[in-house]
Amino acid sequence: MRFRRSAPIAIIVAIVLVVAGAATISNRLFSGMTDAVEADQFRTMGAIVETAIREAENKALARAELLADLPTVQRLLGAGDRAGLEAELSRMFANQKARHGVDQVQFHTPPATSFLRLHDPATFGDDLTAFRPLVVAVNRERVPMKGAAVARSGPAIFGVSPVFDAAGKHIGSVELGIDYGPLMAALKTAYGIDLGLFIEEPVLKQYAQGVDPERMGEENRVGRFIRFEATNAQLIAQLAGAQDIAVVNEPVRYVREAQGLVRGVLLLPVNSASGTPLGVIAATMDFSASRAAVNRSLIWQVVITLVAILTLAGFVIVVLRGFLLRPLQVLGERFDAVSAGEPLTPIEGAETFPSEMQPFVALYDKVRARRSESDKTS
């Protein structure tokens, strides 16, 4: 093994290992920071959707309680005047539907019989006991309640309030339902979140008999669910398949590429007020910025690592050759000449040799001087 060849190689290998190790650790740290950023994005997305749903529930309940407190409503419902109640409230319902996404308003008589649907006045008198537990509970407990439910006209966010007449007698209830569609569209406009609402098909077929059959067609079927609403149906179809939404008992997070972008997907369970599973909400945002930052960081780290390795390796080679290997080579050649009895010449540039080698330079000069004197004597 020659020191001149093995020493630079050993040092360069050590440099490569150290720099590559540092780059790997740096990349892992940055990836961890990116994961933390995406976790915050997921939390923010979930908070936005859940807050919007809670606000919709509160608005629905507030409007239902407002209707229940109107003396005219109390009088007409107590008198069983369906036509009068419709005439009194139909304009109000049209305005609420156009401005605030209220698509269902229904009055009931105890325990849960439909008295009037402002959104479908021709359908009334049906017993809701079997599939509207929220209405049954309100008429039984006689307290306001709120939550998601699947009604005859489809899924909505409901607020239900009991109705009492002027004497305080319980005479029925009124519910107000806010459609998921406008709510989801508003979230997309405000925050760039695309959403899809999936409702279990058996539930829809059994209870949502007033829904257009085309909405439950094959193109909207996803496993045992129907994609009932979507801000971007094609995008949601790519991000939330049958296997993804098959079992969602708690929030589920994952990242997937769709339409050329990396997107974060959040699945949230939709349950009724009593806790019965109804479906799933899929929410998605563009995560391309964070993933692009990771890719850019990786590229820069590779470039910086290569530059650092080449720079340090070049520096080591220059230093070793200029300050150690070259002087050693020159001294070795000169002392070989001494041993072989060859003519001895001065060492040019010996003053640049490291101080540790100057004693050897001085020794060589002494040997050369003595040989020169000996040659002159002879």
Short mmCIF file of C-alpha atoms in Angstrom, two decimals:
data_model
loop_
_atom_site.label_atom_id
_atom_site.label_comp_id
_atom_site.label_asym_id
_atom_site.label_seq_id
_atom_site.Cartn_x
_atom_site.Cartn_y
_atom_site.Cartn_z
CA MET A 1 0.00 0.00 0.00
CA ARG A 2 1.44 3.37 -1.05
CA PHE A 3 0.75 6.31 1.25
CA ARG A 4 0.57 8.69 -1.69
CA ARG A 5 -2.43 6.83 -3.13
CA SER A 6 -4.14 5.37 -0.07
CA ALA A 7 -4.13 8.45 2.17
CA PRO A 8 -6.17 10.73 -0.16
CA ILE A 9 -8.59 7.90 -0.92
CA ALA A 10 -9.16 7.19 2.77
CA ILE A 11 -9.70 10.87 3.58
CA ILE A 12 -12.04 11.41 0.60
CA VAL A 13 -14.10 8.34 1.55
CA ALA A 14 -14.39 9.72 5.08
CA ILE A 15 -15.53 13.08 3.66
CA VAL A 16 -18.15 11.38 1.47
CA LEU A 17 -19.50 9.40 4.41
CA VAL A 18 -19.66 12.41 6.74
CA VAL A 19 -21.25 14.77 4.20
CA ALA A 20 -23.72 12.14 2.97
CA GLY A 21 -24.66 11.29 6.55
CA ALA A 22 -25.23 14.95 7.38
CA ALA A 23 -27.36 15.37 4.23
CA THR A 24 -29.43 12.30 5.12
CA ILE A 25 -30.09 13.58 8.63
CA SER A 26 -30.99 17.01 7.25
CA ASN A 27 -33.40 15.45 4.74
CA ARG A 28 -35.11 13.43 7.46
CA LEU A 29 -35.46 16.51 9.63
CA PHE A 30 -36.99 18.47 6.74
CA SER A 31 -39.32 15.59 5.88
CA GLY A 32 -40.44 15.53 9.50
CA MET A 33 -41.16 19.25 9.31
CA THR A 34 -43.16 18.68 6.12
CA ASP A 35 -45.16 15.91 7.79
CA ALA A 36 -45.91 18.30 10.64
CA VAL A 37 -47.07 20.97 8.17
CA GLU A 38 -49.36 18.48 6.43
CA ALA A 39 -50.71 17.30 9.79
CA ASP A 40 -51.60 20.93 10.54
CA GLN A 41 -53.28 21.17 7.13
CA PHE A 42 -55.35 18.08 7.90
CA ARG A 43 -56.35 19.50 11.30
CA THR A 44 -57.28 22.83 9.74
CA MET A 45 -59.33 21.16 7.02
CA GLY A 46 -61.16 19.02 9.56
CA ALA A 47 -61.81 22.01 11.81
CA ILE A 48 -63.21 24.03 8.90
CA VAL A 49 -65.61 21.28 7.81
CA GLU A 50 -66.73 20.33 11.31
CA THR A 51 -67.20 23.98 12.30
CA ALA A 52 -69.28 24.63 9.18
CA ILE A 53 -71.51 21.65 9.97
CA ARG A 54 -71.94 22.73 13.60
CA GLU A 55 -72.82 26.25 12.49
CA ALA A 56 -75.35 24.84 10.01
CA GLU A 57 -76.90 22.76 12.80
CA ASN A 58 -77.13 25.83 15.03
CA LYS A 59 -78.65 27.94 12.26
CA ALA A 60 -81.19 25.23 11.44
CA LEU A 61 -82.16 24.91 15.08
CA ALA A 62 -82.37 28.68 15.58
CA ARG A 63 -84.70 29.05 12.60
CA ALA A 64 -86.81 26.11 13.75
CA GLU A 65 -87.18 27.62 17.22
CA LEU A 66 -88.05 30.97 15.66
CA LEU A 67 -90.85 29.35 13.65
CA ALA A 68 -92.08 27.44 16.69
CA ASP A 69 -92.37 30.70 18.64
CA LEU A 70 -94.49 32.51 16.03
CA PRO A 71 -98.06 32.92 17.35
CA THR A 72 -99.48 32.48 13.86
CA VAL A 73 -97.68 29.15 13.45
CA GLN A 74 -98.89 27.99 16.85
CA ARG A 75 -102.47 28.94 16.01
CA LEU A 76 -102.56 27.37 12.55
CA LEU A 77 -100.80 24.14 13.59
CA GLY A 78 -103.03 23.84 16.65
CA ALA A 79 -106.11 24.28 14.46
CA GLY A 80 -104.87 21.76 11.91
CA ASP A 81 -105.02 24.42 9.17
CA ARG A 82 -102.56 22.99 6.65
CA ALA A 83 -103.51 25.34 3.82
CA GLY A 84 -103.29 28.38 6.05
CA LEU A 85 -99.87 27.35 7.35
CA GLU A 86 -98.60 26.84 3.82
CA ALA A 87 -99.92 30.21 2.69
CA GLU A 88 -98.35 31.91 5.69
CA LEU A 89 -94.87 30.42 5.29
CA SER A 90 -94.37 29.51 1.62
CA ARG A 91 -92.79 32.86 0.72
CA MET A 92 -90.52 32.70 3.75
CA PHE A 93 -89.40 29.21 2.75
CA ALA A 94 -88.66 30.29 -0.84
CA ASN A 95 -86.46 33.14 0.42
CA GLN A 96 -84.63 30.90 2.91
CA LYS A 97 -84.00 28.30 0.23
CA ALA A 98 -82.65 30.83 -2.25
CA ARG A 99 -80.46 32.71 0.21
CA HIS A 100 -79.39 30.22 2.86
CA GLY A 101 -79.64 26.71 1.42
CA VAL A 102 -82.69 25.77 3.50
CA ASP A 103 -84.28 23.05 1.39
CA GLN A 104 -86.61 21.37 3.88
CA VAL A 105 -89.20 22.70 6.32
CA GLN A 106 -91.67 20.26 7.82
CA PHE A 107 -94.28 20.35 10.56
CA HIS A 108 -95.28 17.26 12.53
CA THR A 109 -97.99 16.22 14.90
CA PRO A 110 -97.15 13.89 17.80
CA PRO A 111 -95.61 11.41 17.92
CA ALA A 112 -94.08 11.84 14.43
CA THR A 113 -96.70 12.29 11.70
CA SER A 114 -95.96 14.63 8.82
CA PHE A 115 -98.43 17.52 8.84
CA LEU A 116 -96.94 19.82 6.19
CA ARG A 117 -93.83 19.84 4.05
CA LEU A 118 -93.25 23.32 2.66
CA HIS A 119 -90.83 21.80 0.15
CA ASP A 120 -93.41 19.16 -0.88
CA PRO A 121 -96.89 20.29 0.19
CA ALA A 122 -98.66 17.50 -1.65
CA THR A 123 -97.07 14.81 0.54
CA PHE A 124 -98.31 14.63 4.12
CA GLY A 125 -99.86 12.30 6.65
CA ASP A 126 -97.07 9.69 6.55
CA ASP A 127 -95.76 8.19 9.77
CA LEU A 128 -92.11 9.11 10.40
CA THR A 129 -91.68 7.04 13.53
CA ALA A 130 -89.64 4.27 11.92
CA PHE A 131 -86.95 6.40 10.28
CA ARG A 132 -86.93 9.84 11.92
CA PRO A 133 -85.75 9.18 15.48
CA LEU A 134 -84.82 12.85 15.89
CA VAL A 135 -88.44 13.92 15.32
CA VAL A 136 -89.70 11.20 17.63
CA ALA A 137 -87.25 12.26 20.36
CA VAL A 138 -88.22 15.95 20.10
CA ASN A 139 -91.92 15.16 20.43
CA ARG A 140 -91.24 12.76 23.28
CA GLU A 141 -88.79 14.90 25.23
CA ARG A 142 -90.30 18.21 24.09
CA VAL A 143 -86.90 19.87 23.80
CA PRO A 144 -85.08 21.25 20.72
CA MET A 145 -82.55 18.94 19.03
CA LYS A 146 -80.23 19.05 16.03
CA GLY A 147 -78.20 16.71 13.84
CA ALA A 148 -77.86 15.00 10.47
CA ALA A 149 -80.67 12.85 9.10
CA VAL A 150 -81.99 11.33 5.89
CA ALA A 151 -85.52 12.56 5.25
CA ARG A 152 -87.91 11.92 2.38
CA SER A 153 -86.24 14.67 0.34
CA GLY A 154 -82.73 13.43 1.09
CA PRO A 155 -79.96 14.01 3.62
CA ALA A 156 -79.71 17.37 5.34
CA ILE A 157 -78.59 19.09 8.52
CA PHE A 158 -81.65 19.48 10.73
CA GLY A 159 -82.81 21.54 13.64
CA VAL A 160 -86.07 20.37 15.24
CA SER A 161 -88.08 22.30 17.80
CA PRO A 162 -91.25 21.40 19.68
CA VAL A 163 -94.26 23.66 19.15
CA PHE A 164 -96.53 24.73 22.01
CA ASP A 165 -99.77 26.67 21.75
CA ALA A 166 -100.49 29.87 23.62
CA ALA A 167 -101.61 27.88 26.66
CA GLY A 168 -98.36 25.91 26.75
CA LYS A 169 -99.84 22.69 25.36
CA HIS A 170 -97.53 20.61 23.18
CA ILE A 171 -99.10 20.41 19.71
CA GLY A 172 -96.26 19.11 17.53
CA SER A 173 -92.89 20.07 16.14
CA VAL A 174 -91.22 21.87 13.26
CA GLU A 175 -87.95 20.99 11.58
CA LEU A 176 -85.74 22.93 9.25
CA GLY A 177 -83.15 21.20 7.05
CA ILE A 178 -80.11 22.83 5.46
CA ASP A 179 -78.88 21.19 2.27
CA TYR A 180 -75.30 19.90 2.19
CA GLY A 181 -74.80 21.09 -1.40
CA PRO A 182 -74.69 24.88 -0.85
CA LEU A 183 -72.70 24.37 2.34
CA MET A 184 -70.04 22.38 0.49
CA ALA A 185 -69.97 24.88 -2.38
CA ALA A 186 -69.43 27.73 0.09
CA LEU A 187 -66.50 25.89 1.69
CA LYS A 188 -64.90 25.35 -1.70
CA THR A 189 -65.28 29.03 -2.58
CA ALA A 190 -63.94 30.24 0.75
CA TYR A 191 -61.14 27.74 1.43
CA GLY A 192 -60.48 25.79 -1.77
CA ILE A 193 -61.70 22.56 -0.18
CA ASP A 194 -63.42 20.08 -2.49
CA LEU A 195 -65.98 17.87 -0.77
CA GLY A 196 -68.12 14.84 -1.45
CA LEU A 197 -71.05 13.46 0.54
CA PHE A 198 -71.56 9.69 0.48
CA ILE A 199 -74.78 8.25 1.94
CA GLU A 200 -75.45 4.55 2.44
CA GLU A 201 -77.61 3.35 -0.44
CA PRO A 202 -80.00 1.18 1.65
CA VAL A 203 -80.77 4.20 3.86
CA LEU A 204 -81.49 6.39 0.84
CA LYS A 205 -83.69 3.81 -0.85
CA GLN A 206 -85.68 3.16 2.31
CA TYR A 207 -86.21 6.71 3.52
CA ALA A 208 -85.40 9.24 0.77
CA GLN A 209 -88.32 8.31 -1.45
CA GLY A 210 -88.70 11.84 -2.74
CA VAL A 211 -85.19 11.97 -4.22
CA ASP A 212 -84.75 11.97 -7.99
CA PRO A 213 -83.88 8.34 -8.96
CA GLU A 214 -81.14 9.62 -11.28
CA ARG A 215 -79.14 10.73 -8.25
CA MET A 216 -78.95 7.11 -7.17
CA GLY A 217 -77.84 5.87 -10.58
CA GLU A 218 -74.89 3.63 -11.31
CA GLU A 219 -72.56 6.57 -12.02
CA ASN A 220 -72.95 7.72 -8.40
CA ARG A 221 -72.68 4.29 -6.77
CA VAL A 222 -69.48 3.78 -4.75
CA GLY A 223 -69.57 0.40 -3.06
CA ARG A 224 -72.54 0.42 -0.72
CA PHE A 225 -72.72 4.22 -0.85
CA ILE A 226 -74.24 6.78 -3.18
CA ARG A 227 -72.21 9.89 -3.92
CA PHE A 228 -75.08 12.25 -3.18
CA GLU A 229 -73.23 15.58 -3.40
CA ALA A 230 -69.83 16.62 -4.73
CA THR A 231 -68.17 19.92 -5.56
CA ASN A 232 -66.06 18.10 -8.17
CA ALA A 233 -67.45 14.63 -8.87
CA GLN A 234 -64.55 13.50 -11.07
CA LEU A 235 -61.93 14.55 -8.53
CA ILE A 236 -63.78 13.01 -5.58
CA ALA A 237 -64.22 9.77 -7.55
CA GLN A 238 -60.43 9.51 -7.96
CA LEU A 239 -59.69 10.27 -4.33
CA ALA A 240 -62.42 8.40 -2.45
CA GLY A 241 -63.12 4.92 -3.76
CA ALA A 242 -65.25 2.12 -2.41
CA GLN A 243 -62.43 0.63 -0.34
CA ASP A 244 -61.45 4.03 1.07
CA ILE A 245 -64.89 4.81 2.48
CA ALA A 246 -65.96 1.25 3.31
CA VAL A 247 -65.20 1.63 7.04
CA VAL A 248 -64.93 5.16 8.43
CA ASN A 249 -65.77 5.16 12.13
CA GLU A 250 -63.37 8.00 12.89
CA PRO A 251 -61.48 10.60 10.81
CA VAL A 252 -59.18 9.01 8.22
CA ARG A 253 -56.28 10.85 6.57
CA TYR A 254 -54.20 10.01 3.53
CA VAL A 255 -52.36 11.69 0.64
CA ARG A 256 -53.01 10.74 -2.98
CA GLU A 257 -52.26 12.12 -6.43
CA ALA A 258 -55.16 13.10 -8.67
CA GLN A 259 -55.39 15.23 -11.79
CA GLY A 260 -51.67 15.93 -11.67
CA LEU A 261 -51.68 17.28 -8.11
CA VAL A 262 -50.84 15.78 -4.73
CA ARG A 263 -53.88 16.17 -2.49
CA GLY A 264 -54.60 15.51 1.16
CA VAL A 265 -57.83 13.61 1.75
CA LEU A 266 -59.81 13.64 4.99
CA LEU A 267 -62.73 11.25 5.54
CA LEU A 268 -65.25 12.14 8.25
CA PRO A 269 -68.09 9.89 9.42
CA VAL A 270 -71.64 11.22 9.14
CA ASN A 271 -73.85 10.01 11.97
CA SER A 272 -77.39 10.82 12.98
CA ALA A 273 -78.17 12.57 16.26
CA SER A 274 -78.62 9.14 17.85
CA GLY A 275 -75.22 7.95 16.56
CA THR A 276 -76.49 5.80 13.68
CA PRO A 277 -74.00 5.78 10.75
CA LEU A 278 -75.43 7.48 7.67
CA GLY A 279 -72.42 7.99 5.44
CA VAL A 280 -69.08 9.73 4.92
CA ILE A 281 -67.89 13.20 4.00
CA ALA A 282 -64.69 13.33 1.93
CA ALA A 283 -62.74 16.60 2.03
CA THR A 284 -59.61 17.31 0.01
CA MET A 285 -57.08 20.12 -0.38
CA ASP A 286 -54.08 20.67 -2.62
CA PHE A 287 -50.91 19.51 -0.83
CA SER A 288 -48.66 20.08 -3.85
CA ALA A 289 -46.87 23.03 -2.25
CA SER A 290 -45.58 21.04 0.71
CA ARG A 291 -44.65 18.05 -1.44
CA ALA A 292 -42.93 20.30 -3.99
CA ALA A 293 -40.95 21.86 -1.16
CA VAL A 294 -39.76 18.38 -0.17
CA ASN A 295 -38.69 17.62 -3.74
CA ARG A 296 -36.92 20.96 -4.11
CA SER A 297 -35.19 20.42 -0.79
CA LEU A 298 -34.03 16.97 -1.86
CA ILE A 299 -32.64 18.31 -5.14
CA TRP A 300 -30.80 21.14 -3.39
CA GLN A 301 -29.45 18.78 -0.75
CA VAL A 302 -28.11 16.45 -3.45
CA VAL A 303 -26.51 19.37 -5.30
CA ILE A 304 -25.01 20.86 -2.13
CA THR A 305 -23.77 17.43 -1.04
CA LEU A 306 -22.03 16.84 -4.38
CA VAL A 307 -20.50 20.33 -4.39
CA ALA A 308 -19.32 19.88 -0.80
CA ILE A 309 -17.78 16.49 -1.56
CA LEU A 310 -16.02 17.74 -4.69
CA THR A 311 -14.81 20.92 -2.98
CA LEU A 312 -13.50 19.14 0.11
CA ALA A 313 -11.98 16.33 -1.93
CA GLY A 314 -10.22 18.83 -4.19
CA PHE A 315 -9.00 20.79 -1.19
CA VAL A 316 -7.67 17.64 0.47
CA ILE A 317 -5.87 16.54 -2.68
CA VAL A 318 -4.27 19.97 -3.16
CA VAL A 319 -3.21 20.20 0.48
CA LEU A 320 -1.88 16.66 0.67
CA ARG A 321 -0.01 16.86 -2.59
CA GLY A 322 1.29 20.38 -2.12
CA PHE A 323 2.25 20.25 1.54
CA LEU A 324 2.90 16.60 2.26
CA LEU A 325 3.07 14.16 -0.63
CA ARG A 326 5.18 16.29 -2.99
CA PRO A 327 7.79 17.17 -0.32
CA LEU A 328 7.94 13.53 0.78
CA GLN A 329 8.40 12.44 -2.83
CA VAL A 330 11.21 14.96 -3.38
CA LEU A 331 12.99 14.00 -0.16
CA GLY A 332 12.58 10.33 -0.97
CA GLU A 333 14.12 10.78 -4.40
CA ARG A 334 17.02 12.80 -2.98
CA PHE A 335 17.85 10.23 -0.28
CA ASP A 336 17.55 7.46 -2.88
CA ALA A 337 20.21 9.34 -4.83
CA VAL A 338 22.34 9.50 -1.69
CA SER A 339 22.03 5.75 -1.21
CA ALA A 340 22.79 5.05 -4.86
CA GLY A 341 25.80 7.35 -4.94
CA GLU A 342 24.28 9.46 -7.67
CA PRO A 343 25.02 13.16 -8.12
CA LEU A 344 23.22 15.29 -5.56
CA THR A 345 21.44 18.45 -6.65
CA PRO A 346 19.93 21.19 -4.47
CA ILE A 347 16.27 20.87 -3.52
CA GLU A 348 14.44 23.69 -5.24
CA GLY A 349 11.67 25.26 -3.21
CA ALA A 350 12.75 23.52 -0.02
CA GLU A 351 11.86 26.66 1.91
CA THR A 352 8.15 25.93 1.22
CA PHE A 353 8.33 22.50 2.83
CA PRO A 354 6.59 22.10 6.18
CA SER A 355 8.73 22.92 9.21
CA GLU A 356 8.52 19.27 10.29
CA MET A 357 10.47 18.33 7.12
CA GLN A 358 13.13 21.04 7.38
CA PRO A 359 15.47 18.82 9.51
CA PHE A 360 15.48 16.29 6.66
CA VAL A 361 16.20 19.06 4.17
CA ALA A 362 19.09 20.23 6.38
CA LEU A 363 20.40 16.66 6.67
CA TYR A 364 20.31 16.26 2.90
CA ASP A 365 22.12 19.58 2.43
CA LYS A 366 24.85 18.45 4.87
CA VAL A 367 25.27 15.15 3.04
CA ARG A 368 25.38 16.96 -0.30
CA ALA A 369 27.94 19.48 1.03
CA ARG A 370 30.23 16.77 2.43
CA ARG A 371 30.03 14.79 -0.79
CA SER A 372 30.84 17.92 -2.74
CA GLU A 373 33.91 18.57 -0.53
CA SER A 374 34.95 14.95 -0.85
CA ASP A 375 34.68 15.15 -4.64
CA LYS A 376 36.85 18.28 -4.67
CA THR A 377 39.52 16.64 -2.45
CA SER A 378 39.69 13.59 -4.62
#
